[in-house]
Amino acid sequence: MGPVFRRWNALYILVLLFWIAVSGSAIAATGEALADPSLMEMSIEQLMELEVTSVGKKAQKVSEVAGAVYVITREDIRRSGATCIPEALRLAPGLHVARIDSNKWAISSRGFNGEFATKLLVLIDGRSVYTPLFSGVFWDVQDTLMEDVERIEVIRGPGATLWGANAVNGVINIITRSAKNTLGGLAVAGAGNEERGFAGLRYGTKLGDDYAVRFFAKGFERDSTFSPYGDDAEDDWDMARGGFRLDGRTANDVALTVQGDVYAGTAGARYNTLSLIPHGDPFSPESYTAVEADETRIAGGNLLGRWTYATDTAGEWTLQAYYDRTEREDLLFAEDRDTYDLDLQHRIDIGSRQEIVWGLGYRLTEDEFTGNFIAQLDPDSQSDSLWSGFLQDEIRLIPDRLSLVLGSKVEHNDYTDWEVQPSVRIVWTPDSRFTLWGAVSRAVRTPSRAEQTGSVTYAVLAAQAPSALNPFGSPPIRVVFEGADGFDSEEMLAYEAGSRFRVAEDLSVDVAFFYNDYDKLRSSSFGEYELVASATPYIYYPVTIVNDYSAKTYGGELTVDWHPLAWWKCQFWYAYLGIDGEKGAMDAVPLTGVDPKHQASLRSMVDLPYGWEFDVNLRYVDDLPSLDISEYLELDVHIGWRATPNLEFSVVGQNLLDSRHPEFIPERYVVPSQVDRSLYAKVAWSF
């Protein structure tokens, strides 16, 4: 589909959506819309008053936050038809969410995307799911019952002052509902052409007057996609998960939360494998590579406890502890990892004009790694510790009007020792309709285990036949990326500014601008050849990871919310990203050309009579020139019917404008696939 056709297609869709909304007004006059009052009946002013906790580690109104923050609500998720967390993240302005295959995603904020995107911190209820193995997120295991997600808070820009290293380009915090808000039963089930089948069951009950608990179980099976050549990509995905959450308050007024879950499943993929033993002509490059299908075996579980005690004089104390276990095994490696985390936080008012939040933390992670010809770690097993402390001081220069926020995080890790990540933020709210904010922050991305102690075979170059210039020929060359003890943290200095303002009672605008200066980015340095005289002789060619690159990113995001009628809500967002940087000669992923310059979304939610809902989301993503990915325009549609207050049916169509299209080319080893058009039906029953 060419660019000209896409623009006309977009215009046609916009006109169609407008016609549906306007013609729906006549229909809406004949009956009363049934909609969830948590979203559709909220005014623009109420939407701006939504609370977030991830920006300041305390409850704040969105309108008062000194940062680029967006809240994906529970109702947003339901009406989007998203069946997993990455799909729900497509709703957030400025995030680049690209599907690699049936079970893998590349997700980033403000640049540097990849399957192993290293500069985005992701949390679930305050529990970090950022893996130190490669500095990134395994999205195929980040899940819960979607109906239990209260909201997803998305911070675009650094959050390192509170959340620490690796919160460089953004923070995503997935917050689930309190057990007190999920009493009774819920059963959901559905199936479609890509979603072969999914089901979930949850039950919550009170335990006396002060406690509530819920239990849930879910499972799904997703069909495989198609390869770029049109055949089966063999990347089907299935998972089973169960868990619980308990919330309550003790006799001495301590708020208590205990939650946990366990999961197991498989995620298929096809891999580009390498070998020193040719399976054909030894002088042909194709003889040293092969495509093999395999299923990643994934399992794990976690347990989290949180205690909160608040008084008027002592402020609010919070103690959180969690344990997390992950197990992965596929064609490239196997890893078992245990993480233990303890976090103490205290928030207190100092007079009427000052609020201080401080905290201490400790994290221990232990791994056992089994490598092969492609990926190895030395040693195979290792323990790493992280000590941290932070202090943030909010000074109300003019109460309820002008605030200055100063803070810094100090961490000690086993790779680069001490890291300091300060920030200065200021927010001005002259009235309830207008907010202006600015920030300067420093953040770092600390080395991963693989970058310090790992080695990855990047390529095997074919043997050379004897010739006049080389009468003896030469064996194959094994090109290996090697980690280095001297690899340092990547650094970023960020400058941000933005504004939120309510233009009218039914119209609000949120705009944010940024300029990020990166230094000491990962690059590579070529080493010396070495002949290895083994049973299969080869030349070992090391490429060492170093900190030699710099880059600058700049851009902004615009979000417009319009609620013209009680039964119709619209949202438009646009994001621009510019990157000035270099491409490494042997880097698996270039610095530029892997992120879209332009992204846009137009979403409409319409409540129709007799409990019907009609929601659409039109998405545009610019091309990715370094990956040879063309721009694309896609449409998602959700049609729902609330037959009774407790029974809901829905039909969802995703990626409706193309039968299939590619969205991302991953790092070297996973064979990419194409995202298919998807249709599924779902029923939800609460009891």
XYZ file of C-alpha atoms in Angstrom:
687
model
C 0.000 0.000 0.000
C 1.639 3.245 -1.123
C 1.795 6.515 0.851
C -0.731 8.295 -1.386
C -3.273 5.497 -1.049
C -2.742 5.442 2.718
C -3.471 9.162 3.028
C -6.712 8.807 1.054
C -7.551 5.730 3.117
C -7.033 7.723 6.320
C -9.260 10.541 5.031
C -11.967 8.030 4.134
C -11.836 6.472 7.599
C -12.044 9.868 9.321
C -15.093 10.824 7.281
C -16.663 7.427 8.031
C -16.129 7.828 11.777
C -17.645 11.307 11.725
C -20.685 10.022 9.816
C -21.190 7.168 12.276
C -20.956 9.520 15.259
C -23.333 12.125 13.822
C -25.881 9.625 12.596
C -25.694 7.949 16.002
C -27.062 11.119 17.606
C -30.485 10.487 16.100
C -30.375 6.904 17.321
C -29.205 7.936 20.781
C -32.248 10.164 21.194
C -34.514 7.090 21.124
C -33.061 5.371 24.165
C -30.761 5.751 27.168
C -27.123 4.809 26.742
C -25.697 2.291 29.176
C -22.071 3.126 29.871
C -19.618 2.772 32.691
C -19.802 6.004 34.665
C -16.124 5.667 35.521
C -15.206 7.067 32.121
C -18.035 8.024 29.789
C -19.865 10.116 32.369
C -16.721 11.884 33.553
C -16.276 15.468 32.402
C -13.032 16.790 30.931
C -12.344 18.449 34.281
C -12.801 15.144 36.119
C -10.494 13.356 33.671
C -7.772 15.913 34.406
C -8.274 15.247 38.116
C -7.431 11.533 37.798
C -4.797 10.503 40.328
C -1.400 9.009 39.511
C 1.208 7.666 41.913
C 4.194 6.823 39.697
C 5.510 10.351 39.114
C 6.038 11.410 42.732
C 5.560 8.078 44.569
C 2.418 9.623 46.045
C -1.120 10.326 44.890
C -1.216 13.381 42.598
C -3.730 14.823 40.208
C -2.702 14.524 36.561
C -3.235 18.253 36.160
C -0.603 18.997 38.863
C 2.170 16.638 37.710
C 5.503 18.108 36.546
C 6.034 15.549 33.804
C 4.616 13.934 30.682
C 2.217 11.371 32.128
C -0.738 9.508 30.640
C -3.235 7.224 32.362
C -4.754 4.239 30.540
C -7.889 3.552 32.558
C -9.680 0.276 33.157
C -12.489 1.424 30.881
C -9.985 2.382 28.162
C -8.635 -1.168 28.241
C -12.084 -2.785 28.145
C -13.285 -0.700 25.226
C -10.055 -1.111 23.269
C -10.495 -4.885 23.118
C -6.883 -5.428 24.216
C -6.241 -9.001 25.338
C -2.736 -8.385 26.738
C -0.737 -5.551 28.258
C 1.324 -4.641 25.140
C -1.879 -4.204 23.129
C -3.253 -1.871 25.809
C -0.058 0.203 25.663
C -0.892 1.192 22.070
C -3.344 3.664 23.642
C -0.583 5.738 25.266
C 0.585 8.809 23.318
C 4.189 8.647 22.168
C 4.865 4.984 22.930
C 6.115 2.963 19.972
C 4.494 -0.458 20.368
C 5.508 -2.788 17.554
C 4.671 -6.448 17.326
C 7.518 -8.734 16.265
C 5.600 -11.991 16.121
C 2.736 -13.667 17.946
C 4.402 -13.382 21.364
C 7.145 -10.743 21.123
C 7.011 -6.937 21.098
C 9.358 -4.016 20.757
C 8.152 -1.223 23.060
C 9.896 2.053 23.809
C 9.302 5.671 24.728
C 11.090 8.439 22.829
C 13.476 6.285 20.854
C 15.902 3.341 20.814
C 13.314 0.622 20.305
C 14.037 -3.065 19.992
C 13.013 -6.452 21.293
C 15.576 -5.771 23.993
C 14.752 -2.058 24.441
C 17.053 -1.036 27.282
C 15.808 2.372 28.416
C 12.246 1.746 29.609
C 11.463 0.636 33.163
C 8.320 -1.480 33.595
C 6.633 -2.259 36.910
C 3.560 -4.228 37.970
C 2.177 -2.885 41.255
C 5.613 -1.452 42.037
C 7.449 -4.716 41.268
C 10.137 -4.233 38.626
C 9.956 -6.659 35.695
C 13.063 -5.202 34.016
C 15.534 -8.082 33.652
C 19.250 -7.496 34.313
C 20.129 -10.307 31.896
C 20.000 -8.028 28.866
C 18.439 -4.797 30.244
C 14.884 -5.053 28.975
C 11.521 -6.752 29.404
C 10.285 -10.213 28.437
C 6.816 -9.073 27.370
C 5.567 -12.627 26.823
C 5.305 -13.213 30.598
C 4.003 -9.822 31.790
C 0.320 -10.498 32.221
C -2.631 -10.612 34.573
C -6.383 -10.822 34.223
C -7.013 -7.698 32.130
C -10.280 -6.998 33.952
C -8.254 -6.656 37.182
C -6.062 -3.816 35.869
C -7.140 -0.574 37.542
C -4.963 1.646 35.365
C -1.626 1.838 33.573
C 0.449 4.918 34.323
C 2.829 5.827 31.507
C 5.595 8.363 32.124
C 7.330 9.609 29.004
C 10.768 10.847 29.979
C 13.163 9.969 32.796
C 11.913 8.766 36.155
C 15.279 7.781 37.583
C 15.187 10.164 40.557
C 12.531 7.988 42.181
C 12.716 4.667 40.326
C 16.464 4.410 39.740
C 18.717 3.306 36.926
C 17.125 2.182 33.671
C 14.138 4.542 34.021
C 15.782 6.580 31.256
C 13.218 7.215 28.537
C 10.126 6.332 30.529
C 8.339 4.346 33.220
C 5.306 2.093 32.834
C 3.533 1.100 36.050
C 0.678 -1.414 35.734
C -1.572 -1.074 38.791
C -4.145 -3.735 39.617
C -7.390 -3.265 41.524
C -7.791 -3.643 45.247
C -9.437 -6.886 46.333
C -12.105 -4.747 48.027
C -13.190 -3.558 44.576
C -13.472 -7.020 43.018
C -15.984 -8.781 45.234
C -18.129 -11.485 43.690
C -17.422 -13.562 40.629
C -16.368 -12.832 37.059
C -16.086 -15.243 34.135
C -14.790 -14.276 30.689
C -14.294 -16.376 27.571
C -13.675 -15.775 23.913
C -12.240 -17.077 20.662
C -11.340 -15.939 17.174
C -9.108 -16.538 14.199
C -5.890 -15.452 15.976
C -7.113 -15.729 19.552
C -7.843 -19.442 19.343
C -9.349 -19.377 22.787
C -9.067 -17.576 26.093
C -10.850 -17.785 29.431
C -10.583 -16.233 32.849
C -12.239 -16.750 36.206
C -12.046 -14.539 39.268
C -13.764 -14.647 42.635
C -13.482 -12.147 45.480
C -14.928 -12.197 48.959
C -14.720 -10.362 52.269
C -12.796 -11.803 55.211
C -14.533 -10.119 58.111
C -15.039 -6.367 58.109
C -11.456 -5.322 57.401
C -10.112 -7.688 54.728
C -10.966 -8.830 51.233
C -9.320 -11.423 49.028
C -9.652 -12.479 45.405
C -8.382 -15.437 43.420
C -8.054 -15.659 39.664
C -7.076 -18.082 36.939
C -6.713 -17.491 33.221
C -5.405 -19.190 30.146
C -5.140 -18.542 26.439
C -3.864 -19.954 23.181
C -2.853 -17.671 20.337
C -2.371 -18.828 16.758
C 0.917 -18.493 14.903
C 1.437 -15.663 12.429
C 2.879 -15.688 8.908
C 6.484 -15.211 7.914
C 7.458 -12.564 5.332
C 7.332 -15.379 2.763
C 3.703 -16.237 3.533
C 4.263 -19.558 5.330
C 3.550 -20.455 8.943
C 5.908 -18.587 11.312
C 5.532 -21.338 13.964
C 5.239 -18.733 16.727
C 2.026 -19.852 18.446
C 1.723 -18.919 22.116
C -0.082 -20.432 25.103
C -0.050 -19.568 28.783
C -1.798 -20.482 32.035
C -1.715 -18.204 35.077
C -3.278 -18.068 38.519
C -2.954 -15.806 41.511
C -4.468 -13.988 44.464
C -4.582 -10.594 46.144
C -5.484 -9.723 49.741
C -6.143 -6.170 50.949
C -7.106 -4.976 54.394
C -6.310 -2.941 57.438
C -4.952 -4.262 60.722
C -6.156 -3.356 64.213
C -3.425 -0.722 64.559
C -4.512 0.918 61.270
C -1.778 -0.488 59.014
C -2.907 -0.973 55.406
C -1.816 -4.382 54.160
C -1.550 -5.838 50.663
C -0.326 -9.345 49.855
C -0.454 -10.642 46.304
C 1.173 -13.200 44.054
C 0.777 -15.348 40.985
C 2.316 -18.291 39.134
C 2.434 -18.980 35.414
C 3.685 -21.466 32.836
C 3.484 -21.718 29.072
C 5.273 -21.884 25.744
C 6.074 -19.262 23.109
C 7.107 -20.457 19.673
C 9.554 -18.803 17.288
C 11.851 -19.498 14.397
C 15.518 -18.714 14.932
C 18.462 -18.008 12.679
C 21.052 -20.412 14.103
C 24.771 -20.524 13.404
C 27.310 -23.331 13.205
C 31.007 -23.795 12.400
C 30.207 -27.062 10.629
C 28.800 -26.357 7.148
C 25.740 -28.253 5.986
C 26.618 -27.750 2.342
C 29.326 -26.036 0.302
C 31.922 -24.919 2.896
C 32.657 -21.820 0.813
C 29.022 -20.685 0.746
C 27.775 -18.322 3.526
C 24.387 -20.079 3.579
C 26.047 -23.307 4.691
C 26.769 -21.929 8.145
C 23.253 -20.699 8.939
C 19.921 -22.454 9.340
C 16.384 -21.593 10.355
C 15.085 -23.736 13.210
C 11.724 -23.665 14.964
C 11.606 -23.977 18.738
C 9.307 -23.343 21.674
C 10.466 -21.203 24.580
C 9.467 -22.862 27.830
C 8.567 -20.139 30.328
C 7.480 -20.416 33.953
C 7.689 -18.436 37.131
C 5.928 -16.766 39.996
C 6.118 -13.898 42.436
C 4.958 -12.888 45.903
C 4.659 -9.280 47.108
C 3.775 -7.735 50.449
C 3.180 -4.056 51.195
C 2.570 -2.382 54.569
C 1.495 1.278 54.808
C 1.069 3.259 58.026
C 0.016 6.917 58.069
C -0.571 9.459 60.837
C -0.921 13.226 60.896
C 2.312 13.687 62.818
C 4.601 10.904 61.540
C 3.616 11.087 57.892
C 3.214 7.969 55.780
C 5.544 4.970 56.012
C 5.521 2.216 53.393
C 7.478 -1.026 53.481
C 7.384 -3.300 50.445
C 9.060 -6.638 49.846
C 8.791 -9.084 46.977
C 10.280 -12.266 45.605
C 10.262 -13.080 41.902
C 11.225 -16.321 40.139
C 11.612 -16.646 36.361
C 12.565 -19.655 34.237
C 13.227 -19.584 30.474
C 14.607 -22.164 28.077
C 14.832 -21.917 24.308
C 17.155 -22.655 21.407
C 19.563 -19.855 22.351
C 19.908 -20.169 26.137
C 18.316 -21.240 29.405
C 18.110 -19.042 32.487
C 16.698 -19.342 35.998
C 16.598 -16.116 38.026
C 15.589 -15.310 41.600
C 15.073 -11.717 42.706
C 14.633 -10.474 46.277
C 13.672 -6.833 46.805
C 13.104 -4.705 49.913
C 11.985 -1.077 49.783
C 11.256 1.442 52.563
C 9.657 4.813 51.894
C 8.627 7.733 54.097
C 6.597 10.806 53.119
C 6.111 13.709 55.519
C 5.035 17.341 55.440
C 7.463 19.885 56.867
C 5.246 22.800 57.725
C 2.640 23.914 55.203
C 5.004 24.584 52.306
C 7.262 21.546 52.099
C 6.821 17.813 51.539
C 9.694 15.358 51.659
C 9.698 11.824 50.283
C 12.717 9.628 50.941
C 13.465 5.951 50.747
C 16.005 3.140 50.951
C 16.134 -0.058 48.950
C 18.058 -3.287 48.464
C 17.768 -5.833 45.663
C 19.533 -9.165 45.263
C 19.290 -11.132 42.042
C 20.742 -14.601 41.475
C 20.919 -16.369 38.125
C 21.868 -19.715 36.633
C 22.618 -19.572 32.923
C 23.068 -22.412 30.448
C 24.602 -21.294 27.191
C 25.515 -22.800 23.860
C 27.475 -21.920 20.730
C 25.547 -18.659 20.259
C 25.216 -17.227 23.785
C 27.421 -17.723 26.837
C 27.996 -16.088 30.230
C 31.134 -16.406 32.324
C 30.545 -17.357 35.100
C 27.393 -19.388 34.459
C 25.969 -18.417 37.834
C 26.203 -15.066 39.577
C 24.654 -12.908 42.302
C 24.334 -9.131 41.945
C 23.350 -6.595 44.584
C 21.819 -3.147 44.256
C 21.703 -0.642 47.121
C 19.735 2.565 46.696
C 18.439 5.655 48.401
C 16.491 8.660 47.220
C 15.302 12.010 48.508
C 12.769 14.317 46.893
C 11.726 17.680 48.311
C 8.641 19.473 47.005
C 8.683 23.151 47.968
C 5.412 25.037 47.571
C 6.748 28.456 46.639
C 3.188 29.728 46.216
C 0.658 27.332 47.782
C -1.593 25.691 45.178
C 0.101 27.734 42.429
C 3.876 27.274 42.106
C 5.973 24.321 43.285
C 9.650 23.424 42.953
C 10.624 19.744 43.153
C 14.264 18.815 43.863
C 15.502 15.286 44.210
C 18.088 12.639 43.498
C 18.543 8.890 43.542
C 21.858 7.365 44.630
C 22.575 3.729 43.785
C 25.435 1.301 44.153
C 25.645 -1.678 41.791
C 28.255 -4.372 41.273
C 29.256 -3.197 37.774
C 29.752 0.586 37.869
C 29.703 1.267 41.632
C 27.955 4.568 42.433
C 25.375 6.287 40.237
C 23.733 9.637 41.001
C 20.550 10.664 39.170
C 19.244 14.125 40.165
C 16.353 16.142 38.798
C 14.841 19.603 39.105
C 11.160 20.127 38.280
C 8.873 23.116 38.479
C 5.114 23.293 38.012
C 2.909 26.376 37.796
C -0.884 26.127 38.074
C -2.321 29.668 37.983
C -5.837 28.217 38.000
C -7.643 24.902 37.714
C -7.736 25.145 33.910
C -4.026 25.567 33.175
C -0.722 23.895 34.145
C 2.789 24.706 32.930
C 5.763 22.546 33.882
C 9.458 22.067 33.129
C 12.196 19.649 34.177
C 15.911 18.912 33.885
C 16.975 15.360 34.792
C 19.935 13.025 34.628
C 19.415 9.291 34.169
C 21.649 6.303 33.477
C 21.224 2.864 32.016
C 23.465 0.466 33.914
C 25.176 -2.469 32.151
C 23.404 -5.767 31.842
C 24.876 -9.084 32.863
C 25.455 -9.959 29.197
C 27.294 -6.696 28.505
C 29.696 -7.302 31.377
C 30.288 -11.057 31.338
C 28.685 -12.406 28.174
C 29.665 -13.374 24.659
C 27.317 -13.715 21.699
C 28.232 -15.226 18.336
C 27.063 -12.628 15.842
C 28.040 -14.290 12.557
C 29.975 -17.130 10.971
C 31.736 -16.080 7.789
C 32.315 -18.798 5.203
C 35.679 -20.456 4.666
C 37.760 -19.142 1.787
C 38.863 -21.427 -1.033
C 42.525 -21.461 -2.094
C 43.373 -18.724 -4.577
C 46.358 -17.047 -6.129
C 46.473 -14.492 -3.319
C 45.702 -17.080 -0.640
C 47.013 -20.441 -1.833
C 46.091 -22.259 1.402
C 42.605 -20.796 1.779
C 41.264 -20.029 5.268
C 38.840 -21.614 7.732
C 35.499 -19.983 8.658
C 35.511 -16.856 10.818
C 33.466 -16.716 14.014
C 32.513 -13.113 14.850
C 31.743 -12.777 18.570
C 30.437 -9.812 20.569
C 32.225 -9.824 23.910
C 31.167 -8.098 27.094
C 33.735 -6.050 28.950
C 34.379 -5.257 32.597
C 35.064 -1.692 31.530
C 31.666 -1.172 29.915
C 30.158 1.793 31.726
C 26.639 3.114 32.232
C 24.944 4.928 29.387
C 24.129 8.510 30.395
C 21.335 10.906 29.480
C 20.623 14.547 30.324
C 16.980 15.398 29.624
C 15.281 18.756 29.193
C 11.468 18.716 29.228
C 8.611 21.197 29.228
C 4.886 20.912 28.787
C 1.450 22.254 29.466
C -2.061 21.013 30.156
C -5.016 23.275 29.664
C -8.769 22.998 29.475
C -9.849 24.988 26.422
C -13.545 24.510 27.141
C -15.752 22.373 29.345
C -15.609 19.590 26.765
C -12.077 20.072 25.356
C -8.597 19.693 26.879
C -5.078 19.750 25.427
C -1.870 18.189 26.767
C 1.427 19.027 25.063
C 4.990 18.000 25.997
C 8.381 18.779 24.420
C 11.749 17.163 25.094
C 15.428 17.330 24.207
C 17.620 14.441 25.373
C 21.414 14.392 25.198
C 22.888 10.867 25.403
C 26.526 10.011 26.028
C 28.560 6.823 26.423
C 26.069 4.798 24.385
C 26.884 1.194 23.573
C 29.060 0.662 20.524
C 31.707 -1.818 19.403
C 35.459 -2.061 18.955
C 37.123 -4.617 16.660
C 39.728 -6.891 18.217
C 42.522 -9.087 16.821
C 42.028 -12.298 14.834
C 42.997 -15.549 16.536
C 43.288 -19.000 14.959
C 41.611 -21.688 17.071
C 43.119 -25.100 16.329
C 40.214 -27.322 17.398
C 38.598 -30.364 15.775
C 36.905 -27.815 13.517
C 39.534 -25.089 13.030
C 38.213 -21.521 12.769
C 39.298 -17.927 13.183
C 38.003 -16.193 16.300
C 37.243 -12.521 15.664
C 36.183 -10.624 18.827
C 34.145 -7.423 18.779
C 34.225 -5.773 22.205
C 31.369 -3.685 23.600
C 32.484 -0.140 24.466
C 30.932 3.269 25.283
C 31.886 5.311 22.227
C 28.687 6.797 20.810
C 26.546 9.802 21.571
C 23.143 10.847 20.293
C 20.489 13.498 20.668
C 16.729 13.052 20.511
C 14.098 15.743 20.358
C 10.406 16.030 19.719
C 7.068 16.243 21.409
C 3.611 14.777 21.942
C 0.211 16.402 21.588
C -2.958 14.918 23.085
C -6.443 16.350 22.588
C -9.456 15.034 24.515
C -12.902 16.058 23.302
C -16.155 15.027 24.985
C -18.769 16.858 22.884
C -21.759 14.777 23.945
C -22.630 12.627 26.927
C -22.548 9.543 24.722
C -19.500 10.398 22.580
C -15.857 10.778 23.585
C -12.940 11.374 21.205
C -9.197 11.511 21.596
C -6.464 12.443 19.142
C -2.744 12.253 19.755
C 0.325 12.940 17.642
C 3.989 12.302 18.449
C 7.140 13.482 16.676
C 10.593 12.028 17.319
C 13.886 13.188 15.849
C 17.173 11.373 16.448
C 20.699 12.489 15.571
C 23.132 9.640 16.121
C 25.435 7.088 14.558
C 25.146 3.481 13.462
C 27.719 0.984 14.649
C 29.416 -1.114 11.982
C 28.598 -4.359 13.773
C 25.779 -3.304 16.086
C 22.774 -5.610 16.052
C 20.473 -2.575 16.119
C 21.304 0.876 14.697
C 20.737 3.981 16.780
C 18.630 5.680 14.123
C 15.909 4.512 11.785
C 14.309 1.998 14.181
C 11.773 4.462 15.594
C 8.989 6.246 13.693
C 9.370 9.996 13.245
C 5.616 10.417 13.187
C 2.880 8.556 15.039
C -0.778 9.460 15.380
C -3.976 7.994 16.772
C -7.645 8.925 16.533
C -9.965 7.153 18.966
C -13.749 7.433 19.206
C -16.010 5.848 21.836
C -19.751 5.986 21.259
C -22.516 4.803 23.594
C -25.610 3.718 21.700
C -29.114 2.867 23.020
C -30.014 -0.372 24.764
C -26.500 -1.020 26.067
C -24.643 -0.976 22.736
C -21.131 0.454 22.358
C -19.163 1.274 19.221
C -15.467 2.138 19.596
C -12.770 2.626 16.992
C -9.049 3.376 17.110
C -7.249 4.493 13.962
C -3.450 4.284 14.260
C -0.713 5.638 11.987
C 2.966 4.656 12.329
C 5.688 6.127 10.114
C 8.270 3.993 8.330
C 11.388 2.512 9.980
C 14.045 2.978 7.278
C 16.855 1.061 8.989
C 14.591 -1.998 9.243
C 12.960 -1.593 5.816
C 9.527 -1.359 7.464
C 6.993 0.734 5.530
C 4.572 3.125 7.163
C 1.200 1.628 8.001
C -2.294 2.673 8.942
C -4.429 0.324 11.027
C -7.911 0.245 12.475
C -9.187 -1.510 15.610
C -12.939 -1.787 16.269
C -14.824 -2.831 19.407
C -18.576 -3.465 19.345
C -20.101 -4.285 22.704
C -23.563 -5.038 24.036
C -24.502 -5.007 27.701
C -27.430 -7.366 27.621
C -27.884 -6.936 31.390
C -25.860 -5.095 34.020
C -24.000 -8.366 34.620
C -23.701 -9.795 31.110
C -21.706 -8.326 28.245
C -20.999 -9.544 24.718
C -18.401 -8.011 22.427
C -16.804 -8.441 19.026
C -13.346 -7.020 18.357
C -11.487 -6.511 15.112
C -7.797 -5.613 15.118
C -5.542 -4.537 12.237
C -8.519 -4.460 9.892
C -6.993 -2.482 7.014
C -4.396 -5.103 5.998
C -4.546 -8.877 5.847
C -1.052 -8.768 7.342
C 1.890 -6.403 7.663
C 5.307 -6.297 9.398
C 5.864 -3.911 12.307
C 9.427 -4.605 13.433
C 12.561 -6.573 12.560
C 14.096 -7.921 15.784
C 17.685 -8.420 16.802
C 19.582 -10.883 14.709
C 18.365 -14.296 15.825
C 14.556 -14.278 15.812
C 12.954 -14.614 12.381
C 10.342 -11.815 12.118
C 6.741 -12.358 11.157
C 3.797 -10.269 10.016
C 0.908 -9.039 12.137
C -2.367 -10.595 10.960
C -5.869 -9.207 10.824
C -7.649 -10.480 13.926
C -11.307 -11.004 14.812
C -12.627 -12.450 18.046
C -15.815 -12.613 20.112
C -15.980 -12.404 23.895
C -18.524 -12.841 26.672
C -18.132 -11.538 30.231
C -20.444 -12.474 33.099
C -20.238 -11.060 36.608
C -22.022 -12.818 39.455
